[in-house]
Tab-separated table of C-alpha atoms in Angstrom:
chain	number	residue	atom	x	y	z
A	1	UNK	CA	-12.144	-16.280	33.541
A	2	UNK	CA	-13.322	-16.345	37.170
A	3	UNK	CA	-14.361	-13.107	38.854
A	4	UNK	CA	-14.018	-14.566	42.360
A	5	UNK	CA	-11.159	-12.931	44.249
A	6	UNK	CA	-12.096	-13.780	47.837
A	7	UNK	CA	-13.623	-16.817	49.541
A	8	UNK	CA	-15.426	-16.046	52.801
A	9	UNK	CA	-16.277	-18.995	55.040
A	10	UNK	CA	-18.666	-19.619	57.878
A	11	UNK	CA	-16.863	-21.416	60.733
A	12	UNK	CA	-18.915	-23.876	62.819
A	13	UNK	CA	-20.057	-26.875	60.771
A	14	UNK	CA	-18.461	-25.385	57.665
A	15	UNK	CA	-14.732	-25.337	58.487
A	16	UNK	CA	-14.792	-26.908	61.946
A	17	UNK	CA	-17.013	-29.362	63.785
A	18	UNK	CA	-17.194	-31.602	66.831
A	19	UNK	CA	-17.126	-35.163	65.456
A	20	UNK	CA	-17.611	-36.795	68.853
A	21	UNK	CA	-20.954	-35.013	69.327
A	22	UNK	CA	-23.000	-37.550	67.407
A	23	UNK	CA	-21.394	-40.626	68.967
A	24	UNK	CA	-21.803	-39.281	72.482
A	25	UNK	CA	-25.382	-38.142	71.907
A	26	UNK	CA	-26.436	-41.494	70.493
A	27	UNK	CA	-24.756	-43.375	73.349
A	28	UNK	CA	-26.628	-41.373	75.994
A	29	UNK	CA	-29.952	-42.012	74.286
A	30	UNK	CA	-29.123	-45.712	74.023
A	31	UNK	CA	-28.328	-45.801	77.754
A	32	UNK	CA	-31.836	-44.431	78.363
A	33	UNK	CA	-33.422	-47.016	76.090
A	34	UNK	CA	-33.702	-45.110	72.806
A	35	UNK	CA	-32.116	-46.108	69.501
A	36	UNK	CA	-31.310	-43.494	66.831
A	37	UNK	CA	-29.107	-43.517	63.757
A	38	UNK	CA	-26.492	-40.840	63.181
A	39	UNK	CA	-28.234	-39.877	59.930
A	40	UNK	CA	-31.555	-39.281	61.721
A	41	UNK	CA	-29.892	-37.269	64.447
A	42	UNK	CA	-27.930	-35.075	62.048
A	43	UNK	CA	-30.972	-34.337	59.907
A	44	UNK	CA	-33.233	-33.249	62.749
A	45	UNK	CA	-30.419	-31.409	64.526
A	46	UNK	CA	-29.832	-29.401	61.338
A	47	UNK	CA	-33.507	-28.599	60.826
A	48	UNK	CA	-33.891	-27.481	64.436
A	49	UNK	CA	-30.715	-25.405	64.202
A	50	UNK	CA	-32.311	-23.510	61.314
A	51	UNK	CA	-35.226	-22.552	63.573
A	52	UNK	CA	-33.501	-21.749	66.875
A	53	UNK	CA	-31.012	-18.893	67.202
A	54	UNK	CA	-27.738	-19.916	68.845
A	55	UNK	CA	-26.221	-17.262	71.132
A	56	UNK	CA	-22.533	-16.331	70.768
A	57	UNK	CA	-21.949	-17.715	74.249
A	58	UNK	CA	-24.006	-20.820	74.945
A	59	UNK	CA	-25.017	-22.175	78.363
A	60	UNK	CA	-26.483	-25.303	79.895
A	61	UNK	CA	-29.902	-23.631	79.987
A	62	UNK	CA	-29.711	-22.997	76.251
A	63	UNK	CA	-28.605	-26.543	75.435
A	64	UNK	CA	-31.247	-28.056	77.709
A	65	UNK	CA	-33.876	-26.091	75.786
A	66	UNK	CA	-32.398	-27.124	72.431
A	67	UNK	CA	-32.009	-30.778	73.397
A	68	UNK	CA	-35.548	-30.905	74.777
A	69	UNK	CA	-36.884	-29.743	71.399
A	70	UNK	CA	-34.596	-32.149	69.546
A	71	UNK	CA	-35.519	-35.287	71.442
A	72	UNK	CA	-39.207	-34.280	71.426
A	73	UNK	CA	-38.939	-34.358	67.610
A	74	UNK	CA	-38.222	-38.087	67.943
A	75	UNK	CA	-41.156	-38.658	70.286
A	76	UNK	CA	-38.905	-38.796	73.348
A	77	UNK	CA	-40.156	-36.964	76.438
A	78	UNK	CA	-37.366	-35.246	78.316
A	79	UNK	CA	-36.468	-35.759	81.949
A	80	UNK	CA	-33.981	-33.709	83.971
A	81	UNK	CA	-31.722	-36.770	84.177
A	82	UNK	CA	-31.729	-37.286	80.396
A	83	UNK	CA	-31.048	-33.619	79.625
A	84	UNK	CA	-28.226	-33.480	82.172
A	85	UNK	CA	-26.682	-36.649	80.734
A	86	UNK	CA	-26.789	-35.287	77.181
A	87	UNK	CA	-25.248	-31.991	78.265
A	88	UNK	CA	-22.468	-33.598	80.282
A	89	UNK	CA	-21.609	-36.018	77.470
A	90	UNK	CA	-21.475	-33.266	74.837
A	91	UNK	CA	-19.944	-30.268	76.623
A	92	UNK	CA	-16.389	-29.102	75.975
A	93	UNK	CA	-15.855	-31.456	73.053
A	94	UNK	CA	-12.845	-30.528	70.902
A	95	UNK	CA	-13.228	-28.747	67.584
A	96	UNK	CA	-11.678	-30.430	64.552
A	97	UNK	CA	-11.439	-29.459	60.910
A	98	UNK	CA	-13.429	-31.304	58.282
A	99	UNK	CA	-11.394	-33.673	56.138
A	100	UNK	CA	-12.144	-31.712	52.957
A	101	UNK	CA	-10.628	-28.500	54.358
A	102	UNK	CA	-7.416	-29.677	52.666
A	103	UNK	CA	-8.887	-28.638	49.322
A	104	UNK	CA	-8.936	-24.949	50.282
A	105	UNK	CA	-5.254	-24.667	49.432
A	106	UNK	CA	-6.108	-25.506	45.814
A	107	UNK	CA	-7.573	-22.027	45.344
A	108	UNK	CA	-4.368	-20.055	45.833
A	109	UNK	CA	-5.527	-17.298	43.480
A	110	UNK	CA	-8.098	-16.220	46.088
A	111	UNK	CA	-7.768	-14.617	49.490
A	112	UNK	CA	-9.671	-16.111	52.416
A	113	UNK	CA	-11.714	-14.863	55.342
A	114	UNK	CA	-14.178	-16.040	57.989
A	115	UNK	CA	-17.563	-14.567	58.917
A	116	UNK	CA	-19.078	-16.359	61.887
A	117	UNK	CA	-21.593	-16.214	64.694
A	118	UNK	CA	-19.059	-17.050	67.392
A	119	UNK	CA	-17.179	-15.619	70.337
A	120	UNK	CA	-13.619	-14.291	70.208
A	121	UNK	CA	-12.261	-17.741	71.049
A	122	UNK	CA	-12.679	-18.584	67.368
A	123	UNK	CA	-9.356	-16.919	66.550
A	124	UNK	CA	-7.442	-19.327	68.769
A	125	UNK	CA	-9.332	-22.334	67.385
A	126	UNK	CA	-8.523	-21.363	63.801
A	127	UNK	CA	-4.910	-20.668	64.695
A	128	UNK	CA	-4.581	-24.082	66.310
A	129	UNK	CA	-6.475	-26.102	63.719
A	130	UNK	CA	-5.874	-24.175	60.479
A	131	UNK	CA	-2.624	-22.318	60.967
A	132	UNK	CA	-1.567	-23.260	57.417
A	133	UNK	CA	-4.313	-21.019	55.988
A	134	UNK	CA	-3.897	-17.244	56.048
A	135	UNK	CA	-7.286	-15.724	56.785
A	136	UNK	CA	-7.176	-12.060	55.782
A	137	UNK	CA	-10.193	-11.276	57.968
A	138	UNK	CA	-11.853	-13.115	60.848
A	139	UNK	CA	-15.135	-11.300	61.491
A	140	UNK	CA	-16.947	-12.450	64.629
A	141	UNK	CA	-20.466	-11.609	65.773
A	142	UNK	CA	-19.505	-11.134	69.430
A	143	UNK	CA	-16.996	-8.459	68.437
A	144	UNK	CA	-19.173	-6.714	65.849
A	145	UNK	CA	-22.293	-6.759	68.073
A	146	UNK	CA	-24.405	-8.043	65.203
A	147	UNK	CA	-24.990	-11.593	63.999
A	148	UNK	CA	-26.322	-13.635	61.123
A	149	UNK	CA	-28.811	-13.521	59.534
A	150	UNK	CA	-28.752	-9.729	60.008
A	151	UNK	CA	-27.760	-8.310	56.645
A	152	UNK	CA	-25.637	-5.643	58.378
A	153	UNK	CA	-23.183	-8.350	59.449
A	154	UNK	CA	-22.578	-9.170	55.795
A	155	UNK	CA	-22.251	-5.501	54.906
A	156	UNK	CA	-19.562	-5.156	57.586
A	157	UNK	CA	-17.667	-7.979	55.889
A	158	UNK	CA	-18.087	-6.306	52.511
A	159	UNK	CA	-16.648	-3.029	53.829
A	160	UNK	CA	-13.717	-4.738	55.530
A	161	UNK	CA	-12.809	-6.820	52.487
A	162	UNK	CA	-13.039	-3.867	50.122
A	163	UNK	CA	-14.142	-5.764	47.001
A	164	UNK	CA	-17.334	-5.856	44.983
A	165	UNK	CA	-19.907	-8.267	46.390
A	166	UNK	CA	-19.855	-10.195	43.103
A	167	UNK	CA	-16.130	-10.877	43.602
A	168	UNK	CA	-16.745	-12.668	46.903
A	169	UNK	CA	-17.808	-16.302	47.271
A	170	UNK	CA	-19.442	-17.072	50.609
A	171	UNK	CA	-19.595	-20.675	51.821
A	172	UNK	CA	-21.785	-21.740	54.740
A	173	UNK	CA	-23.864	-24.660	55.973
A	174	UNK	CA	-27.114	-22.869	56.847
A	175	UNK	CA	-29.709	-21.796	54.313
A	176	UNK	CA	-31.251	-19.242	56.692
A	177	UNK	CA	-28.154	-17.868	58.411
A	178	UNK	CA	-25.666	-18.064	55.536
A	179	UNK	CA	-27.058	-18.428	52.049
A	180	UNK	CA	-30.137	-16.185	52.019
A	181	UNK	CA	-28.483	-13.069	53.547
A	182	UNK	CA	-25.296	-13.595	51.521
A	183	UNK	CA	-27.351	-13.612	48.319
A	184	UNK	CA	-29.190	-10.502	49.458
A	185	UNK	CA	-25.923	-8.569	49.789
A	186	UNK	CA	-24.804	-9.807	46.376
A	187	UNK	CA	-22.221	-12.501	47.185
A	188	UNK	CA	-21.828	-15.640	45.155
A	189	UNK	CA	-22.666	-18.608	47.389
A	190	UNK	CA	-22.084	-22.296	48.019
A	191	UNK	CA	-24.165	-24.237	50.541
A	192	UNK	CA	-21.864	-26.897	51.986
A	193	UNK	CA	-24.078	-29.937	52.509
A	194	UNK	CA	-21.928	-32.943	53.414
A	195	UNK	CA	-24.901	-34.835	54.894
A	196	UNK	CA	-27.225	-34.391	51.892
A	197	UNK	CA	-29.943	-32.482	53.717
A	198	UNK	CA	-30.605	-29.753	51.146
A	199	UNK	CA	-30.707	-32.017	48.105
A	200	UNK	CA	-32.965	-29.649	46.123
A	201	UNK	CA	-30.823	-26.545	46.566
A	202	UNK	CA	-29.097	-25.324	43.422
A	203	UNK	CA	-26.377	-23.794	45.602
A	204	UNK	CA	-25.295	-26.980	47.390
A	205	UNK	CA	-21.936	-28.696	47.197
A	206	UNK	CA	-21.085	-31.896	49.050
A	207	UNK	CA	-17.398	-31.139	49.562
A	208	UNK	CA	-14.895	-28.299	49.393
A	209	UNK	CA	-13.450	-30.321	46.541
A	210	UNK	CA	-16.400	-29.003	44.514
A	211	UNK	CA	-15.811	-25.287	45.163
A	212	UNK	CA	-16.343	-23.457	41.892
A	213	UNK	CA	-14.367	-20.247	41.500
């Protein structure tokens, strides 16, 4: 019999994403004479995201820095025109839910929550995109003044939920920000890896269809 009573999700790139990001990014690079596949872009974007801390509130300066490092990883030297074009093509893109979010409703014996490095606008996004799911807790770094991978952020979630750590399954897309600190606090974990980047991880699942409670 399962001991999992609560499933706690990361938000960005776990529940929600910006599907137009990759198409727009690749188009800009093509306009500047560079050809990349979506698979290549996703892989290096993920690896760089594991190394660079994203602020709760991002800015053009932050994204210019991030995009400079990303395109440098492909041997592309940045110019102000290229960085501006990438930023303008990728800013304010709409959030959408992943297709496999529909499987969450299959685990009706569990309660649900969200623990995310995000600003308070996350509540409205989840209400708009996932109103059919009742999240018992939405715990946001901007509001708690602490962020992943700080273990205190996970301890705040543990106190709010009021269950044993072993009764909570945490699902996220980042090894550094999600999985390692969640294991440290005692949660069960799944590493959602739809793009097959962490193929050697024993914690990975490729779809919410594979959630094991």
